[in-house]
């Protein structure tokens, strides 16, 4: 099988590339390294099964020829951390709009199956808990998060339109908060930030009351879910939540990470970002029913593996500074 992964140098994308290559796929990675890193793929550089194309999916003109024939398209390209999409709001909108159209055109041209990495953010600040796929959400089209939320909502609509109008076999994964090794130390999301702060013996920056909740899923579980969603027959046109249904407050996340890092849990307050969702937790009944999928890695195990990554990153940067 020949597979395109857009955003393949990112945190989730690079783990997906690993799993696909391990399964024998030939993988083309398309990434402009806006928020991802070339180093995330360096360990595969000698593999004849990986080709890396540095390109912006939203402006590339001759994408079909550059990529060549493919059987599968995983479309993950998009800034995903709130500080990244705040820094790159137009790029976020264009990647999810024009970039998604380019990726869909490519899938249509090569008659490939298409998977969109969408997000729980399409539910906005939800009023229904946990969130099933049938919930239509409570998102703002005006606020600072709208470039991401509305960008992804548009991308979902575009994918469904290609399914209805052109018969492209599309599947939509609505990913909830995902963490794991290979995030940048300056990624800004809650797990990378708390891991770096705890390992550096700095206070943990808890925004707002810290009573807002998230449900954290380890990256290998998400990758398994993405592949299952792509490879399950007869589910074209379906949107499926992938995430861990265990809700934790941000304060609890801070305490757990500090304890695992062996660091005292000193908290430094900060303002709650605008439109920060108060609660978020997936209903994963559909993933379980359609794909037989459930997350397997418990939070403590996943965080230990993630802390290992950040320990190594911090040691490297200390070495470089010395
Ligand atoms: P990430 O920032 O690590 O990866 C995104 C990748 O896309 C990066 O390598 C970046 O360079 C690339 N990219 C961005 N714009 C591009 C463009 N125009 N052309 C080519 N490449 C481009 O983020 P991630 O956490 O790995 O997220 C991957 C996908 O999963 C994103 O689509 C994101 O919206 C979705 N998602 C992630 C989470 C999460 O918690 N990690 C949750 C919900 C959805
Ligand atoms: N958060 C925090 N301190 C940080 C980073 C994030 O308290 O240094 C909070 C943030 O306000 C949100 C939650 O952690 O309530 C998750 O934020 P993240 O940026 O990881 O992703 P989101 O789920 O908001 O997209």
mmCIF file of C-alpha atoms and ligand atoms in Angstrom:
data_model
loop_
_atom_site.group_PDB
_atom_site.id
_atom_site.type_symbol
_atom_site.label_atom_id
_atom_site.label_comp_id
_atom_site.label_asym_id
_atom_site.label_seq_id
_atom_site.Cartn_x
_atom_site.Cartn_y
_atom_site.Cartn_z
ATOM 1 C CA UNK A 1 0.000 0.000 0.000
ATOM 2 C CA UNK A 2 1.240 3.548 -0.762
ATOM 3 C CA UNK A 3 0.069 6.139 1.779
ATOM 4 C CA UNK A 4 0.268 9.925 2.029
ATOM 5 C CA UNK A 5 0.449 11.498 5.502
ATOM 6 C CA UNK A 6 0.088 15.288 5.495
ATOM 7 C CA UNK A 7 1.453 16.749 8.733
ATOM 8 C CA UNK A 8 3.584 13.603 9.097
ATOM 9 C CA UNK A 9 6.405 15.450 10.906
ATOM 10 C CA UNK A 10 4.097 16.442 13.760
ATOM 11 C CA UNK A 11 3.557 14.759 17.094
ATOM 12 C CA UNK A 12 0.736 12.424 16.031
ATOM 13 C CA UNK A 13 1.776 12.274 12.366
ATOM 14 C CA UNK A 14 5.289 10.974 13.067
ATOM 15 C CA UNK A 15 3.936 8.147 15.262
ATOM 16 C CA UNK A 16 1.412 7.306 12.547
ATOM 17 C CA UNK A 17 4.224 7.193 9.965
ATOM 18 C CA UNK A 18 6.120 4.756 12.214
ATOM 19 C CA UNK A 19 3.103 2.464 12.571
ATOM 20 C CA UNK A 20 2.384 2.508 8.824
ATOM 21 C CA UNK A 21 6.002 1.732 7.887
ATOM 22 C CA UNK A 22 6.117 -1.020 10.518
ATOM 23 C CA UNK A 23 3.013 -2.464 8.848
ATOM 24 C CA UNK A 24 4.803 -2.483 5.462
ATOM 25 C CA UNK A 25 3.320 0.646 3.844
ATOM 26 C CA UNK A 26 5.314 2.910 1.590
ATOM 27 C CA UNK A 27 4.747 6.353 3.132
ATOM 28 C CA UNK A 28 4.979 9.808 1.595
ATOM 29 C CA UNK A 29 5.150 12.552 4.233
ATOM 30 C CA UNK A 30 4.070 16.029 3.186
ATOM 31 C CA UNK A 31 4.907 18.727 5.716
ATOM 32 C CA UNK A 32 6.051 22.340 5.756
ATOM 33 C CA UNK A 33 7.489 22.006 9.307
ATOM 34 C CA UNK A 34 5.422 24.975 10.506
ATOM 35 C CA UNK A 35 4.724 23.350 13.892
ATOM 36 C CA UNK A 36 6.305 19.909 13.368
ATOM 37 C CA UNK A 37 9.942 18.952 13.228
ATOM 38 C CA UNK A 38 12.042 17.172 10.626
ATOM 39 C CA UNK A 39 13.858 15.429 13.541
ATOM 40 C CA UNK A 40 10.652 13.562 14.392
ATOM 41 C CA UNK A 41 11.281 11.454 11.279
ATOM 42 C CA UNK A 42 15.095 11.328 11.379
ATOM 43 C CA UNK A 43 15.158 7.772 12.773
ATOM 44 C CA UNK A 44 13.469 6.619 9.525
ATOM 45 C CA UNK A 45 15.770 8.463 7.143
ATOM 46 C CA UNK A 46 17.455 5.264 5.966
ATOM 47 C CA UNK A 47 14.151 3.520 5.305
ATOM 48 C CA UNK A 48 13.353 2.950 1.612
ATOM 49 C CA UNK A 49 9.681 3.047 2.689
ATOM 50 C CA UNK A 50 9.669 6.764 3.614
ATOM 51 C CA UNK A 51 9.790 9.781 1.328
ATOM 52 C CA UNK A 52 9.584 13.310 2.781
ATOM 53 C CA UNK A 53 8.251 16.208 0.712
ATOM 54 C CA UNK A 54 8.670 19.665 2.205
ATOM 55 C CA UNK A 55 5.602 21.557 0.971
ATOM 56 C CA UNK A 56 2.658 23.608 2.192
ATOM 57 C CA UNK A 57 -0.499 21.590 1.473
ATOM 58 C CA UNK A 58 -2.506 24.823 1.121
ATOM 59 C CA UNK A 59 -0.360 26.335 -1.640
ATOM 60 C CA UNK A 60 1.173 23.371 -3.451
ATOM 61 C CA UNK A 61 0.172 23.480 -7.110
ATOM 62 C CA UNK A 62 1.482 20.226 -8.561
ATOM 63 C CA UNK A 63 0.704 18.034 -5.562
ATOM 64 C CA UNK A 64 -0.680 15.036 -7.533
ATOM 65 C CA UNK A 65 2.490 14.706 -9.597
ATOM 66 C CA UNK A 66 4.810 15.364 -6.663
ATOM 67 C CA UNK A 67 3.120 12.752 -4.474
ATOM 68 C CA UNK A 68 2.257 10.250 -7.205
ATOM 69 C CA UNK A 69 -0.317 7.450 -6.937
ATOM 70 C CA UNK A 70 -1.502 6.635 -3.415
ATOM 71 C CA UNK A 71 -4.092 4.277 -1.900
ATOM 72 C CA UNK A 72 -4.633 6.175 1.345
ATOM 73 C CA UNK A 73 -4.484 9.837 2.421
ATOM 74 C CA UNK A 74 -4.265 10.706 6.121
ATOM 75 C CA UNK A 75 -4.767 14.478 6.311
ATOM 76 C CA UNK A 76 -3.245 15.675 9.599
ATOM 77 C CA UNK A 77 -1.619 18.942 8.502
ATOM 78 C CA UNK A 78 -2.748 21.816 10.739
ATOM 79 C CA UNK A 79 -1.412 23.768 13.687
ATOM 80 C CA UNK A 80 -3.076 22.144 16.709
ATOM 81 C CA UNK A 81 -1.861 23.814 19.889
ATOM 82 C CA UNK A 82 -3.757 26.946 21.003
ATOM 83 C CA UNK A 83 -0.507 28.949 21.038
ATOM 84 C CA UNK A 84 0.313 27.701 17.531
ATOM 85 C CA UNK A 85 -3.034 28.547 16.017
ATOM 86 C CA UNK A 86 -2.985 31.914 17.819
ATOM 87 C CA UNK A 87 0.427 32.583 16.220
ATOM 88 C CA UNK A 88 -0.682 31.306 12.785
ATOM 89 C CA UNK A 89 -4.421 32.041 12.499
ATOM 90 C CA UNK A 90 -4.496 32.588 8.732
ATOM 91 C CA UNK A 91 -2.267 29.582 8.063
ATOM 92 C CA UNK A 92 -4.617 27.520 10.256
ATOM 93 C CA UNK A 93 -7.682 28.628 8.303
ATOM 94 C CA UNK A 94 -6.016 28.161 4.918
ATOM 95 C CA UNK A 95 -4.510 24.776 5.779
ATOM 96 C CA UNK A 96 -7.904 23.483 6.893
ATOM 97 C CA UNK A 97 -9.781 25.041 3.971
ATOM 98 C CA UNK A 98 -7.554 25.149 0.871
ATOM 99 C CA UNK A 99 -5.173 22.486 2.195
ATOM 100 C CA UNK A 100 -8.040 20.087 2.857
ATOM 101 C CA UNK A 101 -9.425 20.749 -0.608
ATOM 102 C CA UNK A 102 -6.021 20.022 -2.173
ATOM 103 C CA UNK A 103 -5.694 16.817 -0.162
ATOM 104 C CA UNK A 104 -9.236 15.759 -1.137
ATOM 105 C CA UNK A 105 -8.551 16.521 -4.810
ATOM 106 C CA UNK A 106 -5.461 14.354 -4.597
ATOM 107 C CA UNK A 107 -7.440 11.501 -3.003
ATOM 108 C CA UNK A 108 -10.115 11.836 -5.663
ATOM 109 C CA UNK A 109 -7.557 11.885 -8.482
ATOM 110 C CA UNK A 110 -5.759 8.740 -7.283
ATOM 111 C CA UNK A 111 -8.968 7.055 -6.063
ATOM 112 C CA UNK A 112 -7.554 6.871 -2.538
ATOM 113 C CA UNK A 113 -9.375 6.502 0.769
ATOM 114 C CA UNK A 114 -9.241 9.764 2.789
ATOM 115 C CA UNK A 115 -9.094 10.324 6.536
ATOM 116 C CA UNK A 116 -9.431 13.799 8.049
ATOM 117 C CA UNK A 117 -7.913 14.445 11.469
ATOM 118 C CA UNK A 118 -10.658 16.619 12.939
ATOM 119 C CA UNK A 119 -10.970 17.604 16.569
ATOM 120 C CA UNK A 120 -13.157 17.760 19.662
ATOM 121 C CA UNK A 121 -12.839 21.549 19.188
ATOM 122 C CA UNK A 122 -15.654 21.340 16.638
ATOM 123 C CA UNK A 123 -17.909 20.885 19.723
ATOM 124 C CA UNK A 124 -16.644 24.260 21.036
ATOM 125 C CA UNK A 125 -17.421 24.777 24.741
ATOM 126 C CA UNK A 126 -19.821 21.820 24.962
ATOM 127 C CA UNK A 127 -23.119 21.853 26.841
ATOM 128 C CA UNK A 128 -23.543 18.067 26.561
ATOM 129 C CA UNK A 129 -21.350 15.599 28.506
ATOM 130 C CA UNK A 130 -19.812 13.366 27.369
ATOM 131 C CA UNK A 131 -19.884 14.523 23.735
ATOM 132 C CA UNK A 132 -21.347 12.065 21.212
ATOM 133 C CA UNK A 133 -20.815 12.542 17.443
ATOM 134 C CA UNK A 134 -24.469 13.587 17.113
ATOM 135 C CA UNK A 135 -23.865 16.692 19.272
ATOM 136 C CA UNK A 136 -23.632 19.752 17.011
ATOM 137 C CA UNK A 137 -21.541 21.847 19.325
ATOM 138 C CA UNK A 138 -21.306 25.303 20.846
ATOM 139 C CA UNK A 139 -18.450 26.961 18.958
ATOM 140 C CA UNK A 140 -17.823 30.672 18.411
ATOM 141 C CA UNK A 141 -17.180 31.836 14.853
ATOM 142 C CA UNK A 142 -15.750 35.124 16.179
ATOM 143 C CA UNK A 143 -13.323 34.305 18.974
ATOM 144 C CA UNK A 144 -9.565 33.685 18.808
ATOM 145 C CA UNK A 145 -10.035 29.882 18.656
ATOM 146 C CA UNK A 146 -12.373 30.155 15.678
ATOM 147 C CA UNK A 147 -9.569 29.854 13.112
ATOM 148 C CA UNK A 148 -9.090 26.303 14.367
ATOM 149 C CA UNK A 149 -12.666 25.354 15.351
ATOM 150 C CA UNK A 150 -14.306 26.777 12.254
ATOM 151 C CA UNK A 151 -11.385 25.688 10.067
ATOM 152 C CA UNK A 152 -11.979 22.098 11.159
ATOM 153 C CA UNK A 153 -15.766 22.423 10.853
ATOM 154 C CA UNK A 154 -15.278 23.648 7.288
ATOM 155 C CA UNK A 155 -12.823 20.784 6.611
ATOM 156 C CA UNK A 156 -15.415 18.258 7.844
ATOM 157 C CA UNK A 157 -18.060 19.828 5.614
ATOM 158 C CA UNK A 158 -15.698 19.761 2.634
ATOM 159 C CA UNK A 159 -14.842 16.097 3.229
ATOM 160 C CA UNK A 160 -18.547 15.171 3.454
ATOM 161 C CA UNK A 161 -19.211 17.121 0.255
ATOM 162 C CA UNK A 162 -16.507 15.168 -1.616
ATOM 163 C CA UNK A 163 -18.083 11.981 -0.295
ATOM 164 C CA UNK A 164 -21.586 12.975 -1.448
ATOM 165 C CA UNK A 165 -20.670 14.691 -4.725
ATOM 166 C CA UNK A 166 -17.708 12.626 -5.934
ATOM 167 C CA UNK A 167 -17.948 9.390 -3.978
ATOM 168 C CA UNK A 168 -14.541 9.888 -2.306
ATOM 169 C CA UNK A 169 -14.358 7.360 0.544
ATOM 170 C CA UNK A 170 -13.839 9.769 3.466
ATOM 171 C CA UNK A 171 -13.655 9.108 7.186
ATOM 172 C CA UNK A 172 -13.488 11.763 9.892
ATOM 173 C CA UNK A 173 -11.629 11.218 13.164
ATOM 174 C CA UNK A 174 -12.608 13.678 15.890
ATOM 175 C CA UNK A 175 -9.529 13.545 18.087
ATOM 176 C CA UNK A 176 -9.703 14.581 21.731
ATOM 177 C CA UNK A 177 -6.608 15.781 23.647
ATOM 178 C CA UNK A 178 -3.703 13.568 22.629
ATOM 179 C CA UNK A 179 -0.252 13.589 24.199
ATOM 180 C CA UNK A 180 2.991 11.718 23.880
ATOM 181 C CA UNK A 181 6.682 11.865 23.022
ATOM 182 C CA UNK A 182 7.934 14.142 20.204
ATOM 183 C CA UNK A 183 5.940 17.223 21.205
ATOM 184 C CA UNK A 184 8.041 20.365 21.192
ATOM 185 C CA UNK A 185 9.164 21.700 24.585
ATOM 186 C CA UNK A 186 7.505 25.013 23.588
ATOM 187 C CA UNK A 187 4.326 23.364 22.249
ATOM 188 C CA UNK A 188 2.241 25.215 24.869
ATOM 189 C CA UNK A 189 -0.344 22.480 25.414
ATOM 190 C CA UNK A 190 -1.029 21.329 28.932
ATOM 191 C CA UNK A 191 0.958 18.073 28.998
ATOM 192 C CA UNK A 192 4.180 19.295 27.306
ATOM 193 C CA UNK A 193 4.115 22.504 29.371
ATOM 194 C CA UNK A 194 3.599 20.790 32.731
ATOM 195 C CA UNK A 195 6.195 18.100 31.914
ATOM 196 C CA UNK A 196 8.854 20.702 31.049
ATOM 197 C CA UNK A 197 7.990 22.852 34.077
ATOM 198 C CA UNK A 198 7.998 19.906 36.499
ATOM 199 C CA UNK A 199 11.290 18.513 35.166
ATOM 200 C CA UNK A 200 12.858 21.991 35.373
ATOM 201 C CA UNK A 201 11.576 22.438 38.939
ATOM 202 C CA UNK A 202 9.582 25.481 37.886
ATOM 203 C CA UNK A 203 6.011 26.275 39.034
ATOM 204 C CA UNK A 204 3.255 24.741 36.930
ATOM 205 C CA UNK A 205 1.164 27.373 35.151
ATOM 206 C CA UNK A 206 -2.469 26.488 35.823
ATOM 207 C CA UNK A 207 -4.851 28.798 33.965
ATOM 208 C CA UNK A 208 -8.130 29.933 35.545
ATOM 209 C CA UNK A 209 -9.453 27.900 38.472
ATOM 210 C CA UNK A 210 -7.811 24.718 37.166
ATOM 211 C CA UNK A 211 -11.194 23.006 37.555
ATOM 212 C CA UNK A 212 -11.775 22.869 33.795
ATOM 213 C CA UNK A 213 -11.462 19.296 32.534
ATOM 214 C CA UNK A 214 -9.770 17.465 29.689
ATOM 215 C CA UNK A 215 -9.553 13.776 28.798
ATOM 216 C CA UNK A 216 -6.046 12.778 27.796
ATOM 217 C CA UNK A 217 -5.274 9.944 25.377
ATOM 218 C CA UNK A 218 -1.826 8.516 24.673
ATOM 219 C CA UNK A 219 -0.626 8.846 21.100
ATOM 220 C CA UNK A 220 -0.200 5.117 20.323
ATOM 221 C CA UNK A 221 -3.876 4.527 21.147
ATOM 222 C CA UNK A 222 -4.888 7.340 18.805
ATOM 223 C CA UNK A 223 -2.670 5.986 16.008
ATOM 224 C CA UNK A 224 -4.279 2.538 16.391
ATOM 225 C CA UNK A 225 -7.698 4.208 16.197
ATOM 226 C CA UNK A 226 -6.776 6.204 13.086
ATOM 227 C CA UNK A 227 -5.602 3.088 11.252
ATOM 228 C CA UNK A 228 -8.697 1.141 12.329
ATOM 229 C CA UNK A 229 -10.931 3.971 11.112
ATOM 230 C CA UNK A 230 -9.103 4.071 7.779
ATOM 231 C CA UNK A 231 -9.050 0.313 7.226
ATOM 232 C CA UNK A 232 -12.547 -0.689 8.376
ATOM 233 C CA UNK A 233 -14.696 -1.436 5.350
ATOM 234 C CA UNK A 234 -18.065 0.136 4.630
ATOM 235 C CA UNK A 235 -17.890 3.169 6.945
ATOM 236 C CA UNK A 236 -17.335 5.923 4.384
ATOM 237 C CA UNK A 237 -18.894 9.232 5.454
ATOM 238 C CA UNK A 238 -18.664 8.486 9.185
ATOM 239 C CA UNK A 239 -17.309 10.841 11.868
ATOM 240 C CA UNK A 240 -15.933 9.013 14.904
ATOM 241 C CA UNK A 241 -14.653 10.341 18.244
ATOM 242 C CA UNK A 242 -11.244 9.017 19.312
ATOM 243 C CA UNK A 243 -10.073 9.853 22.808
ATOM 244 C CA UNK A 244 -9.953 8.695 26.379
ATOM 245 C CA UNK A 245 -13.244 8.935 28.288
ATOM 246 C CA UNK A 246 -11.576 9.628 31.668
ATOM 247 C CA UNK A 247 -12.094 13.279 32.552
ATOM 248 C CA UNK A 248 -9.479 15.046 34.743
ATOM 249 C CA UNK A 249 -9.263 18.603 35.990
ATOM 250 C CA UNK A 250 -6.223 20.602 34.919
ATOM 251 C CA UNK A 251 -5.224 20.801 38.586
ATOM 252 C CA UNK A 252 -5.282 16.992 38.825
ATOM 253 C CA UNK A 253 -3.149 16.781 35.667
ATOM 254 C CA UNK A 254 -0.636 19.175 37.271
ATOM 255 C CA UNK A 255 -0.502 17.110 40.459
ATOM 256 C CA UNK A 256 -0.052 13.802 38.622
ATOM 257 C CA UNK A 257 2.733 15.137 36.378
ATOM 258 C CA UNK A 258 4.577 16.777 39.290
ATOM 259 C CA UNK A 259 4.396 13.539 41.300
ATOM 260 C CA UNK A 260 5.655 11.412 38.381
ATOM 261 C CA UNK A 261 8.492 13.874 37.747
ATOM 262 C CA UNK A 262 9.415 13.752 41.437
ATOM 263 C CA UNK A 263 8.924 17.473 41.697
ATOM 264 C CA UNK A 264 6.979 19.535 44.264
ATOM 265 C CA UNK A 265 3.677 20.731 42.795
ATOM 266 C CA UNK A 266 4.036 24.530 42.995
ATOM 267 C CA UNK A 267 1.227 26.196 41.099
ATOM 268 C CA UNK A 268 1.443 29.581 39.397
ATOM 269 C CA UNK A 269 -1.924 31.015 38.377
ATOM 270 C CA UNK A 270 -2.662 32.640 35.051
ATOM 271 C CA UNK A 271 -5.692 33.971 33.177
ATOM 272 C CA UNK A 272 -7.994 31.472 31.515
ATOM 273 C CA UNK A 273 -7.628 31.812 27.726
ATOM 274 C CA UNK A 274 -10.684 33.247 25.920
ATOM 275 C CA UNK A 275 -13.249 30.573 24.981
ATOM 276 C CA UNK A 276 -11.301 27.873 26.855
ATOM 277 C CA UNK A 277 -13.799 24.956 27.057
ATOM 278 C CA UNK A 278 -14.922 24.226 30.630
ATOM 279 C CA UNK A 279 -15.357 20.470 30.157
ATOM 280 C CA UNK A 280 -14.374 18.000 27.512
ATOM 281 C CA UNK A 281 -14.898 14.254 27.442
ATOM 282 C CA UNK A 282 -15.604 11.960 24.498
ATOM 283 C CA UNK A 283 -18.412 9.463 24.168
ATOM 284 C CA UNK A 284 -16.476 6.682 22.426
ATOM 285 C CA UNK A 285 -19.373 4.241 22.025
ATOM 286 C CA UNK A 286 -19.318 4.642 18.249
ATOM 287 C CA UNK A 287 -15.573 3.890 17.974
ATOM 288 C CA UNK A 288 -16.091 0.843 20.141
ATOM 289 C CA UNK A 289 -19.047 -0.357 18.052
ATOM 290 C CA UNK A 290 -17.672 0.340 14.565
ATOM 291 C CA UNK A 291 -13.971 -0.273 15.103
ATOM 292 C CA UNK A 292 -13.770 -2.376 18.261
ATOM 293 C CA UNK A 293 -11.478 0.402 19.514
ATOM 294 C CA UNK A 294 -10.748 1.356 23.113
ATOM 295 C CA UNK A 295 -7.729 3.173 24.559
ATOM 296 C CA UNK A 296 -5.339 0.847 26.379
ATOM 297 C CA UNK A 297 -2.573 3.008 27.878
ATOM 298 C CA UNK A 298 -3.465 4.388 31.311
ATOM 299 C CA UNK A 299 -2.601 8.006 32.101
ATOM 300 C CA UNK A 300 0.268 7.237 34.450
ATOM 301 C CA UNK A 301 1.996 4.892 31.982
ATOM 302 C CA UNK A 302 1.552 7.344 29.104
ATOM 303 C CA UNK A 303 2.821 10.280 31.138
ATOM 304 C CA UNK A 304 5.897 8.327 32.257
ATOM 305 C CA UNK A 305 6.812 7.656 28.595
ATOM 306 C CA UNK A 306 6.178 11.320 27.765
ATOM 307 C CA UNK A 307 8.312 12.536 30.674
ATOM 308 C CA UNK A 308 11.154 10.334 29.376
ATOM 309 C CA UNK A 309 10.990 12.173 26.057
ATOM 310 C CA UNK A 310 11.119 15.594 27.718
ATOM 311 C CA UNK A 311 13.914 14.520 30.061
ATOM 312 C CA UNK A 312 15.993 13.628 26.990
ATOM 313 C CA UNK A 313 15.040 16.862 25.179
ATOM 314 C CA UNK A 314 15.998 19.016 28.165
ATOM 315 C CA UNK A 315 19.295 17.162 28.609
ATOM 316 C CA UNK A 316 20.065 17.759 24.913
ATOM 317 C CA UNK A 317 19.334 21.477 25.127
ATOM 318 C CA UNK A 318 21.402 21.773 28.340
ATOM 319 C CA UNK A 319 24.241 19.986 26.525
ATOM 320 C CA UNK A 320 23.958 22.344 23.553
ATOM 321 C CA UNK A 321 23.998 25.390 25.846
ATOM 322 C CA UNK A 322 27.061 24.182 27.816
HETATM 323 P P1 LIG B 1 1.498 19.068 15.336
HETATM 324 O O1 LIG B 1 1.553 20.545 15.275
HETATM 325 O O2 LIG B 1 2.566 18.351 16.076
HETATM 326 O O3 LIG B 1 1.442 18.474 13.869
HETATM 327 C C1 LIG B 1 0.851 19.148 12.780
HETATM 328 C C2 LIG B 1 1.767 18.986 11.577
HETATM 329 O O4 LIG B 1 1.170 19.641 10.442
HETATM 330 C C3 LIG B 1 3.144 19.653 11.791
HETATM 331 O O5 LIG B 1 4.177 18.779 11.436
HETATM 332 C C4 LIG B 1 3.086 20.889 10.891
HETATM 333 O O6 LIG B 1 4.369 21.302 10.449
HETATM 334 C C5 LIG B 1 2.183 20.374 9.769
HETATM 335 N N1 LIG B 1 1.545 21.449 8.996
HETATM 336 C C6 LIG B 1 0.851 22.508 9.478
HETATM 337 N N2 LIG B 1 0.403 23.268 8.456
HETATM 338 C C7 LIG B 1 0.824 22.673 7.308
HETATM 339 C C8 LIG B 1 0.683 22.969 5.937
HETATM 340 N N3 LIG B 1 0.009 24.058 5.507
HETATM 341 N N4 LIG B 1 1.246 22.140 5.027
HETATM 342 C C9 LIG B 1 1.932 21.037 5.426
HETATM 343 N N5 LIG B 1 2.093 20.709 6.709
HETATM 344 C C10 LIG B 1 1.543 21.506 7.652
HETATM 345 O O7 LIG B 1 0.072 18.683 15.916
HETATM 346 P P2 LIG B 1 -0.535 17.263 16.323
HETATM 347 O O8 LIG B 1 -0.911 17.356 17.738
HETATM 348 O O9 LIG B 1 0.345 16.153 15.865
HETATM 349 O O10 LIG B 1 -1.877 17.262 15.474
HETATM 350 C C11 LIG B 1 -1.993 16.559 14.250
HETATM 351 C C12 LIG B 1 -3.432 16.659 13.743
HETATM 352 O O11 LIG B 1 -4.323 16.103 14.709
HETATM 353 C C13 LIG B 1 -3.895 18.097 13.494
HETATM 354 O O12 LIG B 1 -4.701 18.123 12.341
HETATM 355 C C14 LIG B 1 -4.733 18.425 14.711
HETATM 356 O O13 LIG B 1 -5.730 19.365 14.441
HETATM 357 C C15 LIG B 1 -5.334 17.062 15.042
HETATM 358 N N6 LIG B 1 -5.671 16.973 16.467
HETATM 359 C C16 LIG B 1 -4.694 16.868 17.426
HETATM 360 C C17 LIG B 1 -5.053 16.825 18.766
HETATM 361 C C18 LIG B 1 -4.024 16.700 19.871
HETATM 362 O O14 LIG B 1 -4.418 16.784 21.036
HETATM 363 N N7 LIG B 1 -2.769 16.480 19.615
HETATM 364 C C19 LIG B 1 -6.406 16.893 19.135
HETATM 365 C C20 LIG B 1 -7.355 17.054 18.140
HETATM 366 C C21 LIG B 1 -6.978 17.077 16.806
HETATM 367 N N1 LIG B 2 -3.615 24.943 30.415
HETATM 368 C C1 LIG B 2 -3.091 25.415 31.620
HETATM 369 N N2 LIG B 2 -1.771 25.762 31.652
HETATM 370 C C2 LIG B 2 -0.941 25.651 30.557
HETATM 371 C C3 LIG B 2 -1.491 25.148 29.349
HETATM 372 C C4 LIG B 2 -2.844 24.820 29.317
HETATM 373 O O1 LIG B 2 -3.792 25.535 32.621
HETATM 374 O O2 LIG B 2 0.250 25.984 30.665
HETATM 375 C C5 LIG B 2 -5.043 24.570 30.383
HETATM 376 C C6 LIG B 2 -5.845 25.302 29.315
HETATM 377 O O3 LIG B 2 -6.315 26.539 29.786
HETATM 378 C C7 LIG B 2 -6.960 24.299 29.055
HETATM 379 C C8 LIG B 2 -6.300 22.929 29.295
HETATM 380 O O4 LIG B 2 -5.130 23.203 30.058
HETATM 381 O O5 LIG B 2 -7.991 24.475 29.992
HETATM 382 C C9 LIG B 2 -5.897 22.234 28.014
HETATM 383 O O6 LIG B 2 -5.191 23.158 27.231
HETATM 384 P P1 LIG B 2 -4.385 22.750 25.921
HETATM 385 O O7 LIG B 2 -3.684 23.986 25.441
HETATM 386 O O8 LIG B 2 -3.557 21.561 26.174
HETATM 387 O O9 LIG B 2 -5.460 22.295 24.849
HETATM 388 P P2 LIG B 2 -7.011 22.595 24.584
HETATM 389 O O10 LIG B 2 -7.722 21.412 25.112
HETATM 390 O O11 LIG B 2 -7.424 23.852 25.306
HETATM 391 O O12 LIG B 2 -7.081 22.732 23.123
#
